[in-house]
PDB file of C-alpha atoms and ligand atoms in Angstrom:
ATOM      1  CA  UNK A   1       0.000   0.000   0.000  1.00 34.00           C
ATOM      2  CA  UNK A   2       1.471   3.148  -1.321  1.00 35.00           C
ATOM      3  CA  UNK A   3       2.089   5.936   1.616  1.00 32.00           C
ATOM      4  CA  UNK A   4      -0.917   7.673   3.761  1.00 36.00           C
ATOM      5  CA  UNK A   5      -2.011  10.790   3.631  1.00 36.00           C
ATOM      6  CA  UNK A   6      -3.338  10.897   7.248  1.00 39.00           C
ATOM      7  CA  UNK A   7      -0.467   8.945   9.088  1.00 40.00           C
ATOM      8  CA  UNK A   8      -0.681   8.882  13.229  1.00 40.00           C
ATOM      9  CA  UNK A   9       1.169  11.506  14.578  1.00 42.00           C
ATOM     10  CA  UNK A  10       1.520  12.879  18.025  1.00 41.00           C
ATOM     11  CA  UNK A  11      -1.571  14.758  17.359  1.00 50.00           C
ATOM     12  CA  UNK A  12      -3.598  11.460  16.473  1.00 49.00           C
ATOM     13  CA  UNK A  13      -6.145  11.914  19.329  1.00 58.00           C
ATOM     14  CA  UNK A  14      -7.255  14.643  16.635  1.00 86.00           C
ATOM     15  CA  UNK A  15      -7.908  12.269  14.314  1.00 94.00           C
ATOM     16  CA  UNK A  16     -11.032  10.124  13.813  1.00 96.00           C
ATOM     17  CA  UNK A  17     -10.396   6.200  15.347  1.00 97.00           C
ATOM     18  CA  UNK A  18     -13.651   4.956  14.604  1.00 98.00           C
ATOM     19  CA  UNK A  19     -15.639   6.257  11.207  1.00 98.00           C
ATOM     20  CA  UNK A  20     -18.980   5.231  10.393  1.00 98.00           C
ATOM     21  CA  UNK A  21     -20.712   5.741   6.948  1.00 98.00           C
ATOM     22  CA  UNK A  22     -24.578   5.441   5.891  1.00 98.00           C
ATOM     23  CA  UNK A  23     -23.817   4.908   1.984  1.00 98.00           C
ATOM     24  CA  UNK A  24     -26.814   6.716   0.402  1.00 98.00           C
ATOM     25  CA  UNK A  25     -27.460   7.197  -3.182  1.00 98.00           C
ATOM     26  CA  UNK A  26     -26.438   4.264  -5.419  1.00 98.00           C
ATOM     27  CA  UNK A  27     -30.100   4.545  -6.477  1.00 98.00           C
ATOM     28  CA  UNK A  28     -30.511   8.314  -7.463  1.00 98.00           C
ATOM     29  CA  UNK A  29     -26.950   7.923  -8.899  1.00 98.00           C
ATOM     30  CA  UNK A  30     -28.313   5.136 -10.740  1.00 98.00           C
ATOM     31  CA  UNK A  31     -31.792   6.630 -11.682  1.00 98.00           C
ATOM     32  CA  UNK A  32     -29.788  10.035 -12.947  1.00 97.00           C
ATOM     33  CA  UNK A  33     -27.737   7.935 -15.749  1.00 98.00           C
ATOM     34  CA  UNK A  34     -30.892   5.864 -16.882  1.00 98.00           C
ATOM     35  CA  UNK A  35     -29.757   2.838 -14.999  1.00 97.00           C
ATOM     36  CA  UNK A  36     -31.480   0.336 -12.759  1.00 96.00           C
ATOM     37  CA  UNK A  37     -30.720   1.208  -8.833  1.00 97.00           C
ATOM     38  CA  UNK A  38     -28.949  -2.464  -9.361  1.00 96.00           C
ATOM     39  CA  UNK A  39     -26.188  -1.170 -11.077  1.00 98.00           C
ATOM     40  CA  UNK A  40     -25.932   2.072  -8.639  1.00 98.00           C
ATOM     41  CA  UNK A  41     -25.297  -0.639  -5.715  1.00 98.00           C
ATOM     42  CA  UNK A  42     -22.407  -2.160  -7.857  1.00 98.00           C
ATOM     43  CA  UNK A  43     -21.052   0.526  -8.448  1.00 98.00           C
ATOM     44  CA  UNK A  44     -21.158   1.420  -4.876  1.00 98.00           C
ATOM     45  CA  UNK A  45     -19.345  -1.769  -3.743  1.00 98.00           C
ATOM     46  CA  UNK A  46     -16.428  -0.369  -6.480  1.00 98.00           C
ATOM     47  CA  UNK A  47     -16.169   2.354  -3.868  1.00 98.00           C
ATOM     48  CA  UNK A  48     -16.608   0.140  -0.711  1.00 98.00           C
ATOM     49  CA  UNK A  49     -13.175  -1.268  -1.718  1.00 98.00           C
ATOM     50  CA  UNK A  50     -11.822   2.121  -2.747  1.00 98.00           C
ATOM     51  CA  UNK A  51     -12.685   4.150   0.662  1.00 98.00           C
ATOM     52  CA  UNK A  52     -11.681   0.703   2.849  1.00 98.00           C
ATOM     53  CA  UNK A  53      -8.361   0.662   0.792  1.00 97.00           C
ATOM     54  CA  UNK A  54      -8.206   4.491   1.537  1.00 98.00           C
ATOM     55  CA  UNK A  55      -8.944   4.128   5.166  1.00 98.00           C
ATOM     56  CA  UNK A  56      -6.211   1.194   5.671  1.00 97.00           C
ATOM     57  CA  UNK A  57      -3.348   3.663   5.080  1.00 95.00           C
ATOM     58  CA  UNK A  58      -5.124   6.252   7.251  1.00 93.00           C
ATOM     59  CA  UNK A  59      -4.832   6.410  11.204  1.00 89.00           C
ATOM     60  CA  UNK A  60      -8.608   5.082  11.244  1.00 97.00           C
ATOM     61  CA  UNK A  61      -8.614   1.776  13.302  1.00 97.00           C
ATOM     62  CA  UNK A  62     -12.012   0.819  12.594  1.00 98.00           C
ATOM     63  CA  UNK A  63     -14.839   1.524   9.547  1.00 98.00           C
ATOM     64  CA  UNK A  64     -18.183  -0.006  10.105  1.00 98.00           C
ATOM     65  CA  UNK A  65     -20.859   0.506   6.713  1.00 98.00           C
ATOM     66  CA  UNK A  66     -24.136   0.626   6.610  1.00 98.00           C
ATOM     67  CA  UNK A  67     -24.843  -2.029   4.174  1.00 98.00           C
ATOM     68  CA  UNK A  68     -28.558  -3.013   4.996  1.00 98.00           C
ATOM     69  CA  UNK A  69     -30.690  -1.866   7.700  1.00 98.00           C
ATOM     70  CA  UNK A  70     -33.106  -4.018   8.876  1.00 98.00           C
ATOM     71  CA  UNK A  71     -36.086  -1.618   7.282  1.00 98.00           C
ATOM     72  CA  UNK A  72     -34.340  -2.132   4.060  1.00 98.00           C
ATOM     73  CA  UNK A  73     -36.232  -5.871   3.694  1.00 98.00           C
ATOM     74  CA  UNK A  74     -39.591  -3.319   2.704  1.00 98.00           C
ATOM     75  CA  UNK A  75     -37.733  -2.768  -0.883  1.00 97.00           C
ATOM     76  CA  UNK A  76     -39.001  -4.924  -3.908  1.00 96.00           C
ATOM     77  CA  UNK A  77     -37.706  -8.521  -3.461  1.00 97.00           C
ATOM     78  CA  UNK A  78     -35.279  -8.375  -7.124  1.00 96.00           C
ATOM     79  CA  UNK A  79     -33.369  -5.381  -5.369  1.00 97.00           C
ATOM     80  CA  UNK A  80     -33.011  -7.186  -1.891  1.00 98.00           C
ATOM     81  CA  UNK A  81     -31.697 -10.240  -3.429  1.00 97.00           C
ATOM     82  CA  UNK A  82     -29.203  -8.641  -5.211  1.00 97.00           C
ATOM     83  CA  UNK A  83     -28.027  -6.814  -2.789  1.00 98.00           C
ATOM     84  CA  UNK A  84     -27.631 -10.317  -0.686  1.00 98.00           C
ATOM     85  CA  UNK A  85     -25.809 -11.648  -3.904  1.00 98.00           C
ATOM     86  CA  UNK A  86     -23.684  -8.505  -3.910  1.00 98.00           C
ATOM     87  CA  UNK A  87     -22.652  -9.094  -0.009  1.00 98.00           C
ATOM     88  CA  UNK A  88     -21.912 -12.358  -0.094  1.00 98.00           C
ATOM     89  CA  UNK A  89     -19.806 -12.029  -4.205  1.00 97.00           C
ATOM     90  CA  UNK A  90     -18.243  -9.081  -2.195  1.00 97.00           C
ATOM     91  CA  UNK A  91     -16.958 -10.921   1.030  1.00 98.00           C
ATOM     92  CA  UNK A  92     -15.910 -14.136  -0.998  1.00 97.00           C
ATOM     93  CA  UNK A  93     -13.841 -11.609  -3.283  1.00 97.00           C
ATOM     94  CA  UNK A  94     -12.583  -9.148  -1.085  1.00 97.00           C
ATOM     95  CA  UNK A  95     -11.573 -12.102   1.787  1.00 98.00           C
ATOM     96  CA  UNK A  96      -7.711 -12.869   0.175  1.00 97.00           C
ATOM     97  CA  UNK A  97      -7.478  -9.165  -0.259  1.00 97.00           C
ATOM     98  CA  UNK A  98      -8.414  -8.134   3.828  1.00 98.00           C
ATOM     99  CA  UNK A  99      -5.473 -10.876   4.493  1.00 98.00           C
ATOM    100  CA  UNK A 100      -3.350 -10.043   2.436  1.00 97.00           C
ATOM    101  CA  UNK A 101      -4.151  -6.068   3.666  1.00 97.00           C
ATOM    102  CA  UNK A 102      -4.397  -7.197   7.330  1.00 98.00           C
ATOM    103  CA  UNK A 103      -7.674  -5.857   7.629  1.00 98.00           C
ATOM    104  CA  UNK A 104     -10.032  -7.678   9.812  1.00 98.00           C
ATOM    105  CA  UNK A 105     -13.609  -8.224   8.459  1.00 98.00           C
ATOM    106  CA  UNK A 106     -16.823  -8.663  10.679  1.00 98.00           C
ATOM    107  CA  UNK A 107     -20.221  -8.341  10.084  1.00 98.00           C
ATOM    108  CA  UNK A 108     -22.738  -7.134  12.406  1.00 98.00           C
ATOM    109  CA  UNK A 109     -26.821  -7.483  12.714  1.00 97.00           C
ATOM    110  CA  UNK A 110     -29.152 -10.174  12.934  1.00 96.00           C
ATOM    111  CA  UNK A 111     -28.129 -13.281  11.165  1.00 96.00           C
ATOM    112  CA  UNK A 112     -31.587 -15.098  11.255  1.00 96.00           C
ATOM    113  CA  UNK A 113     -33.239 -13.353   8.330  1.00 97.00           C
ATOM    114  CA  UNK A 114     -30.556 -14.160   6.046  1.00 97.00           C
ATOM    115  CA  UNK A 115     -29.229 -16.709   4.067  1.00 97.00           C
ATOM    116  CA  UNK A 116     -27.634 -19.547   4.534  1.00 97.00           C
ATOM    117  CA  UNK A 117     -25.272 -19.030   2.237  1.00 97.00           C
ATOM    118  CA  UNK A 118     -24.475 -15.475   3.104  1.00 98.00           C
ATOM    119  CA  UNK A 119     -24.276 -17.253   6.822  1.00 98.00           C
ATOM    120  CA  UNK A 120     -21.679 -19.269   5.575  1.00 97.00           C
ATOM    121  CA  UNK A 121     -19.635 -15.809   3.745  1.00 97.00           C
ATOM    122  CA  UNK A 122     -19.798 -13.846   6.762  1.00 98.00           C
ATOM    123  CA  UNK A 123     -18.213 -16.580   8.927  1.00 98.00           C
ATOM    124  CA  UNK A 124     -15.994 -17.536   6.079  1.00 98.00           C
ATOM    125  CA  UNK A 125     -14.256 -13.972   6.046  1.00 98.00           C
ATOM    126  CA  UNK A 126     -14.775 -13.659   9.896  1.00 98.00           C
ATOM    127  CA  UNK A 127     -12.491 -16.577  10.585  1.00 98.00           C
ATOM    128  CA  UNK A 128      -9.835 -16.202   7.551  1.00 98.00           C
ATOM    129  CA  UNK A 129      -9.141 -12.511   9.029  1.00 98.00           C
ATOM    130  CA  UNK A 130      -9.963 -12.713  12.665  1.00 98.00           C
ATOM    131  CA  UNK A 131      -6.458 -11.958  13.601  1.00 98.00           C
ATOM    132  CA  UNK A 132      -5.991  -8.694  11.398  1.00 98.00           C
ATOM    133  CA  UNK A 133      -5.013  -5.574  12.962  1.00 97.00           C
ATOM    134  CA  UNK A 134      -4.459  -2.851  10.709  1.00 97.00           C
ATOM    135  CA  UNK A 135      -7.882  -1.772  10.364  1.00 98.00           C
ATOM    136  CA  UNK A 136     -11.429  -3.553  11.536  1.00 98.00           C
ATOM    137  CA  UNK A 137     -13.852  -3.340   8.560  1.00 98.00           C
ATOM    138  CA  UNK A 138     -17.448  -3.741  10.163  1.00 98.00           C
ATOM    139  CA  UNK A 139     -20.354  -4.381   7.911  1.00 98.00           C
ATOM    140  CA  UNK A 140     -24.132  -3.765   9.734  1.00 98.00           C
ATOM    141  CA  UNK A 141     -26.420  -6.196   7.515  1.00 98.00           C
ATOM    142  CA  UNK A 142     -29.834  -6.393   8.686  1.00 98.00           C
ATOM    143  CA  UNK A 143     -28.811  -4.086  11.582  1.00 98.00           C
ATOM    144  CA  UNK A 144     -31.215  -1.606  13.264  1.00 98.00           C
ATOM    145  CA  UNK A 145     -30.664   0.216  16.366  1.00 98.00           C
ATOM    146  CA  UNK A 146     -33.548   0.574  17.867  1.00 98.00           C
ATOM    147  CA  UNK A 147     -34.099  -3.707  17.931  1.00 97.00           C
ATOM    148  CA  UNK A 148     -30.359  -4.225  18.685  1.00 97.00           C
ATOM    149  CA  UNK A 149     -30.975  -1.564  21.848  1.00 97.00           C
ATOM    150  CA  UNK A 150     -34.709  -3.449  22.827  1.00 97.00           C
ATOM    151  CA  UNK A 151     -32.607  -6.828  22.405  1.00 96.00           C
ATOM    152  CA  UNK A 152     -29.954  -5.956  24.787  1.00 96.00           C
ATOM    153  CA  UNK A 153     -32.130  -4.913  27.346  1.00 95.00           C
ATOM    154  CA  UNK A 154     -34.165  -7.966  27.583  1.00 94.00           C
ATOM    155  CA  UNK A 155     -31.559  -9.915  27.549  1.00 94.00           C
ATOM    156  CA  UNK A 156     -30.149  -7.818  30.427  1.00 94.00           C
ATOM    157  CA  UNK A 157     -29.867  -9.291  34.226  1.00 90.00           C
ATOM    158  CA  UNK A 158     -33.167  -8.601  36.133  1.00 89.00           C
ATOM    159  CA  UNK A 159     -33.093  -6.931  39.204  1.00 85.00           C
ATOM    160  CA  UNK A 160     -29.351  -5.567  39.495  1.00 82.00           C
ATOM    161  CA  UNK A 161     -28.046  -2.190  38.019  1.00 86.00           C
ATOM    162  CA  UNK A 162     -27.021  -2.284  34.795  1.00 91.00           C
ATOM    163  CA  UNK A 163     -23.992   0.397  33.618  1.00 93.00           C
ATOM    164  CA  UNK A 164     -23.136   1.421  30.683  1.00 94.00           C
ATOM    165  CA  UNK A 165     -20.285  -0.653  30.009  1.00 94.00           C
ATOM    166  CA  UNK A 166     -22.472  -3.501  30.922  1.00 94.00           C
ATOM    167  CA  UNK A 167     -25.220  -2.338  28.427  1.00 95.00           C
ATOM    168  CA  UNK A 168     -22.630  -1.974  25.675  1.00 95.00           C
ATOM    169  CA  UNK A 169     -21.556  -5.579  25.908  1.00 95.00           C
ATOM    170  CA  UNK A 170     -25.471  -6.770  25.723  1.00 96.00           C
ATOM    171  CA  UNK A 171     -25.464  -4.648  22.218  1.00 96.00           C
ATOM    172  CA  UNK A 172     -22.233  -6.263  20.671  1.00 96.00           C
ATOM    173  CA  UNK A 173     -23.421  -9.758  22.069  1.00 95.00           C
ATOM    174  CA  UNK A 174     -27.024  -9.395  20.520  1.00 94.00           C
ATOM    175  CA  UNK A 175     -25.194  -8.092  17.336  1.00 93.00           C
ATOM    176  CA  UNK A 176     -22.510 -11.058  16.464  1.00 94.00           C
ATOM    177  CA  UNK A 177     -19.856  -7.982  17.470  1.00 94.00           C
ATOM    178  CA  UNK A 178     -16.701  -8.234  20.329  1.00 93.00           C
ATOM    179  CA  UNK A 179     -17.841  -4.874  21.282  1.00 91.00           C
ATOM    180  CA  UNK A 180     -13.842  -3.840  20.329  1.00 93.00           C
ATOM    181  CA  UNK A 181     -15.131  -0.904  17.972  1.00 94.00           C
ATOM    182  CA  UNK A 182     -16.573   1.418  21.024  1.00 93.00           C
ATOM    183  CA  UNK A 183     -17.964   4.711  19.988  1.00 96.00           C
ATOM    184  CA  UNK A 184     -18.040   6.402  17.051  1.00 97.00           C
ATOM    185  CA  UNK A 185     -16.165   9.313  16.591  1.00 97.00           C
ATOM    186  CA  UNK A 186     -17.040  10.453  12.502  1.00 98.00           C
ATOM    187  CA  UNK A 187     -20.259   9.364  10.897  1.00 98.00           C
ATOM    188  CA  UNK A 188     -20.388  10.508   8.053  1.00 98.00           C
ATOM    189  CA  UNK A 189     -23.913   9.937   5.356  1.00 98.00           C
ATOM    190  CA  UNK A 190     -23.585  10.796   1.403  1.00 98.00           C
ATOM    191  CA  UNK A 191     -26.362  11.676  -0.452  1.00 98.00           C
ATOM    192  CA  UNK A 192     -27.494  14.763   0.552  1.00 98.00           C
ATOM    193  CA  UNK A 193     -30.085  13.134   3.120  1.00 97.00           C
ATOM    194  CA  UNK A 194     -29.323  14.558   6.877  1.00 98.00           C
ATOM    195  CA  UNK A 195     -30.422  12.239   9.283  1.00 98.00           C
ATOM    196  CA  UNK A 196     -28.979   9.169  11.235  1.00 98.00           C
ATOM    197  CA  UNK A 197     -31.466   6.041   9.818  1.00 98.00           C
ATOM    198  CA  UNK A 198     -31.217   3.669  13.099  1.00 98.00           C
ATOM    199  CA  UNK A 199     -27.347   3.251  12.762  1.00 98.00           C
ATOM    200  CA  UNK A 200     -25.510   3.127  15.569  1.00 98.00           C
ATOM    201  CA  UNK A 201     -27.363   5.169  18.254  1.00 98.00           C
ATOM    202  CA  UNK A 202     -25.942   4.279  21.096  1.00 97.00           C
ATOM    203  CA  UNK A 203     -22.439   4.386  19.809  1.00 97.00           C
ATOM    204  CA  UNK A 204     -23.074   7.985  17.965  1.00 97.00           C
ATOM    205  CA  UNK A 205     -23.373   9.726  21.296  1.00 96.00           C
ATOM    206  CA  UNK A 206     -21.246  12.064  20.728  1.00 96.00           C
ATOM    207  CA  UNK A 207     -19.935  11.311  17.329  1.00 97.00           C
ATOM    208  CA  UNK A 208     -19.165  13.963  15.181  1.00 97.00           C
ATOM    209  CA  UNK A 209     -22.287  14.400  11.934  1.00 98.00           C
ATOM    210  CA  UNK A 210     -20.556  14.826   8.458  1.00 98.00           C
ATOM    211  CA  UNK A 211     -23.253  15.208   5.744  1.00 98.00           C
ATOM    212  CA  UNK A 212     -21.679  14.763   2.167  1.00 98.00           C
ATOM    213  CA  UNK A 213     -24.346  16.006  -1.181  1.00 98.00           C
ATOM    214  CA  UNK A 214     -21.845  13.335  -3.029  1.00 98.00           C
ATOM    215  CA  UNK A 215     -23.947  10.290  -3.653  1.00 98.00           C
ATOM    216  CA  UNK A 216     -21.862   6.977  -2.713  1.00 98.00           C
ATOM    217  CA  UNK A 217     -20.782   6.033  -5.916  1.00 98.00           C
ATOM    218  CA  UNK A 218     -19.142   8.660  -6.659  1.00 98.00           C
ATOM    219  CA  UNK A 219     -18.004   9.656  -2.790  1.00 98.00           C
ATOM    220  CA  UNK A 220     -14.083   9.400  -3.465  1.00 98.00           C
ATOM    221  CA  UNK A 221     -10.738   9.321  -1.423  1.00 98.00           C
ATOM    222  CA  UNK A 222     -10.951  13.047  -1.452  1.00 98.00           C
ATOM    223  CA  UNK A 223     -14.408  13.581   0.060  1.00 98.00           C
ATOM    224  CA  UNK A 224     -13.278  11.465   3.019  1.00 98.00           C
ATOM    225  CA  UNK A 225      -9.945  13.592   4.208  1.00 97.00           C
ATOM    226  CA  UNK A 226     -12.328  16.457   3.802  1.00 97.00           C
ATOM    227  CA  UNK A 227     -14.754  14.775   6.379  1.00 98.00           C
ATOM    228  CA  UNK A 228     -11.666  13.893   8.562  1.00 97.00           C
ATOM    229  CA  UNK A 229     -10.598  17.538   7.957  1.00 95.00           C
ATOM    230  CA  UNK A 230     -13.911  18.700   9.149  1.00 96.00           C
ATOM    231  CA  UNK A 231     -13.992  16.478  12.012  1.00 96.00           C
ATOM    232  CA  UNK A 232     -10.331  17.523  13.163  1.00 94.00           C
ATOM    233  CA  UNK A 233     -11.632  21.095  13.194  1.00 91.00           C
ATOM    234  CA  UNK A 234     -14.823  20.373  15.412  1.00 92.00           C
ATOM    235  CA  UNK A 235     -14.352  21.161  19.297  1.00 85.00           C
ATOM    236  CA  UNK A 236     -15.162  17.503  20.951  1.00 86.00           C
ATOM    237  CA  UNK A 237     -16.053  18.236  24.316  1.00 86.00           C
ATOM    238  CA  UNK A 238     -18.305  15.893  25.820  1.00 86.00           C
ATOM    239  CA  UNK A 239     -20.443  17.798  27.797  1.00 84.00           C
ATOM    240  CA  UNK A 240     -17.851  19.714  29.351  1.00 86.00           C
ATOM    241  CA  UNK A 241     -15.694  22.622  28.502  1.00 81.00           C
ATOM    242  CA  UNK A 242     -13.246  23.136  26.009  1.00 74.00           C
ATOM    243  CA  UNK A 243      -9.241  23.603  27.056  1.00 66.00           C
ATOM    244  CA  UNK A 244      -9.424  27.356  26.120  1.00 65.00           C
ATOM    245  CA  UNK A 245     -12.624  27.993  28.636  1.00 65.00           C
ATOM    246  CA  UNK A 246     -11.219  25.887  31.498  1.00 62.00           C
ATOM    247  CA  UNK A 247      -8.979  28.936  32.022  1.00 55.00           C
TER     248      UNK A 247
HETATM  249  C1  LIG B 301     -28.467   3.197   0.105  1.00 83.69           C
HETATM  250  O1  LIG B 301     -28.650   3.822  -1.147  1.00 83.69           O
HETATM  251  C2  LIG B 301     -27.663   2.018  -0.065  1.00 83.69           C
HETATM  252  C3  LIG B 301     -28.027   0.766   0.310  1.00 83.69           C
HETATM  253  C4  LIG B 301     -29.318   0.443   0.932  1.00 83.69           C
HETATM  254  C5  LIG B 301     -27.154  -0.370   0.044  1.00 83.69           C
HETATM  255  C6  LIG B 301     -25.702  -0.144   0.342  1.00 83.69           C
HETATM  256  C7  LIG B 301     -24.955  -1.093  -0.490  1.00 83.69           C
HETATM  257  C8  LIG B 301     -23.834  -0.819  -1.150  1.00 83.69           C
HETATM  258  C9  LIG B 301     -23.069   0.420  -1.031  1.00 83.69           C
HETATM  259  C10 LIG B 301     -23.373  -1.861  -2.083  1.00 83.69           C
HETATM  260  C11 LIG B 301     -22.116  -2.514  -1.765  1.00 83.69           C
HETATM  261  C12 LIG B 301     -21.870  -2.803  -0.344  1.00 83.69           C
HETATM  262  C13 LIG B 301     -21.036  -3.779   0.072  1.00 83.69           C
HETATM  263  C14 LIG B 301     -20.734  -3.911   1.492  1.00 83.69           C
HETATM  264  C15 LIG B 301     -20.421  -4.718  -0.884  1.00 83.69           C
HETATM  265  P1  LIG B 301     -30.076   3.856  -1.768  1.00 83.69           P
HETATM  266  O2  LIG B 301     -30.239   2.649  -2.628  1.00 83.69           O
HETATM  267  O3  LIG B 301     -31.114   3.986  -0.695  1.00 83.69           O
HETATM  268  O4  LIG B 301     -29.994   5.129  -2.628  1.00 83.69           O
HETATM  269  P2  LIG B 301     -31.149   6.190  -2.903  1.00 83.69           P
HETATM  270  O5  LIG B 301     -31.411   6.898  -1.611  1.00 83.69           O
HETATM  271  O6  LIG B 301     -30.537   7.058  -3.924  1.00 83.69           O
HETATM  272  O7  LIG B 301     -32.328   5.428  -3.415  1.00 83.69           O
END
């Protein structure tokens, strides 16, 4: 991998660990060059590998995609299913590549609505790259937030306290996730659209909201320093106060 623009430097607690990304638009990209929304979603996985590539020689440790949320089963059946063909082409393909890259590749969301056979991908590219460390590359399929967060707390203990931490750990379980990612610190959605779709709630606390008009297929390398540019210019504070105001 040639060098990175964004390399960890002393000043890396200024730079986003964990970036999340609603990819929204293959279909109006699609739709505006006379194309079936099938071919904007291939065209979006073109940029799936180009932005993970991208992020692999950045200092981000972690990129989890919003691939399919669980309200996406309401679309007509030809575009769901090849979306699931898509995923599971996608993680047989890209699998060599995340070794060979030491990226690690997990999936996250419910795994009982889908597919044996995209079962067998996701575990498939779970176990070749499960000890990859460069980046983790987390793809939500079938994910919503609001069922992973009604999931974790009935399967929480009755009758003790429950923190936090504790809570977070119910979420990863109910998700197939190790719970390693933590908070997000960039989200960032293309397409013009400005809102958060049920991704990641919890873990968006206090994530920092980049809104790109690009639509994903054509969201390049460039769009996302600008996001981490934009993000390394926000004050994070957390509910406190900023240095400069502590006096
Ligand atoms: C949202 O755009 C996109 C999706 C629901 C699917 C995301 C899938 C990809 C980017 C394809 C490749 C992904 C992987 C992981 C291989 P939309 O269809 O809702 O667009 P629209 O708002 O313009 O209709």
């Amino acid at each position: 991998m040639s060098p990175t623009s964004f390399q960890v430097s002393a000043d890396n607690r200024r730079y986003p660990g964990h970036v999340a990304i609603i990819m929204d638009g293959n279909g109006r990209w699609a739709n505006q060059r006379g194309k079936p929304r099938t071919a904007g979603h291939l065209a979006g996985a073109k940029t799936v590998r180009e932005i993970v590539e991208h992020a692999r020689r950045s200092s981000v440790r972690c990129l989890t995609l919003y691939a399919f949320s669980s309200d996406n089963w309401s679309r007509p059946k030809d575009e769901v299913d090849a979306l699931m063909r898509l995923f599971r082409r996608h993680l047989a393909a890209e699998t060599p590549k995340c070794v060979e890259n030491d990226i690690r590749m997990s999936v996250v969301g419910r795994r009982d609505r889908i597919s044996p056979e995209l079962c067998h991908a996701i575990r498939a590219a779970e176990e070749a790259t499960i000890d990859c460390e460069s980046l983790h590359l987390r793809l939500a399929v079938d994910y919503s937030a609001r069922d992973t967060m009604v999931r974790a707390a009935a399967a929480a203990p009755v009758g003790s306290p429950l923190s936090r931490d504790a809570f977070a750990e119910l979420l990863a379980e109910v998700n197939h996730d190790d719970g390693s990612a933590g908070d997000v610190d960039l989200l960032i959605r293309t397409g013009g659209e400005q809102r958060l779709s049920d991704f990641l709630l919890w873990e968006c606390a206090y994530a920092e909201l980049v809104f790109s008009r690009r639509m994903w297929p054509e969201f390049g390398t460039a769009d996302f320093d600008a996001a981490v540019e934009d993000f390394r210019a926000r004050d994070r504070r957390f509910g406190g106060l900023s240095k400069a105001r502590m006096g």
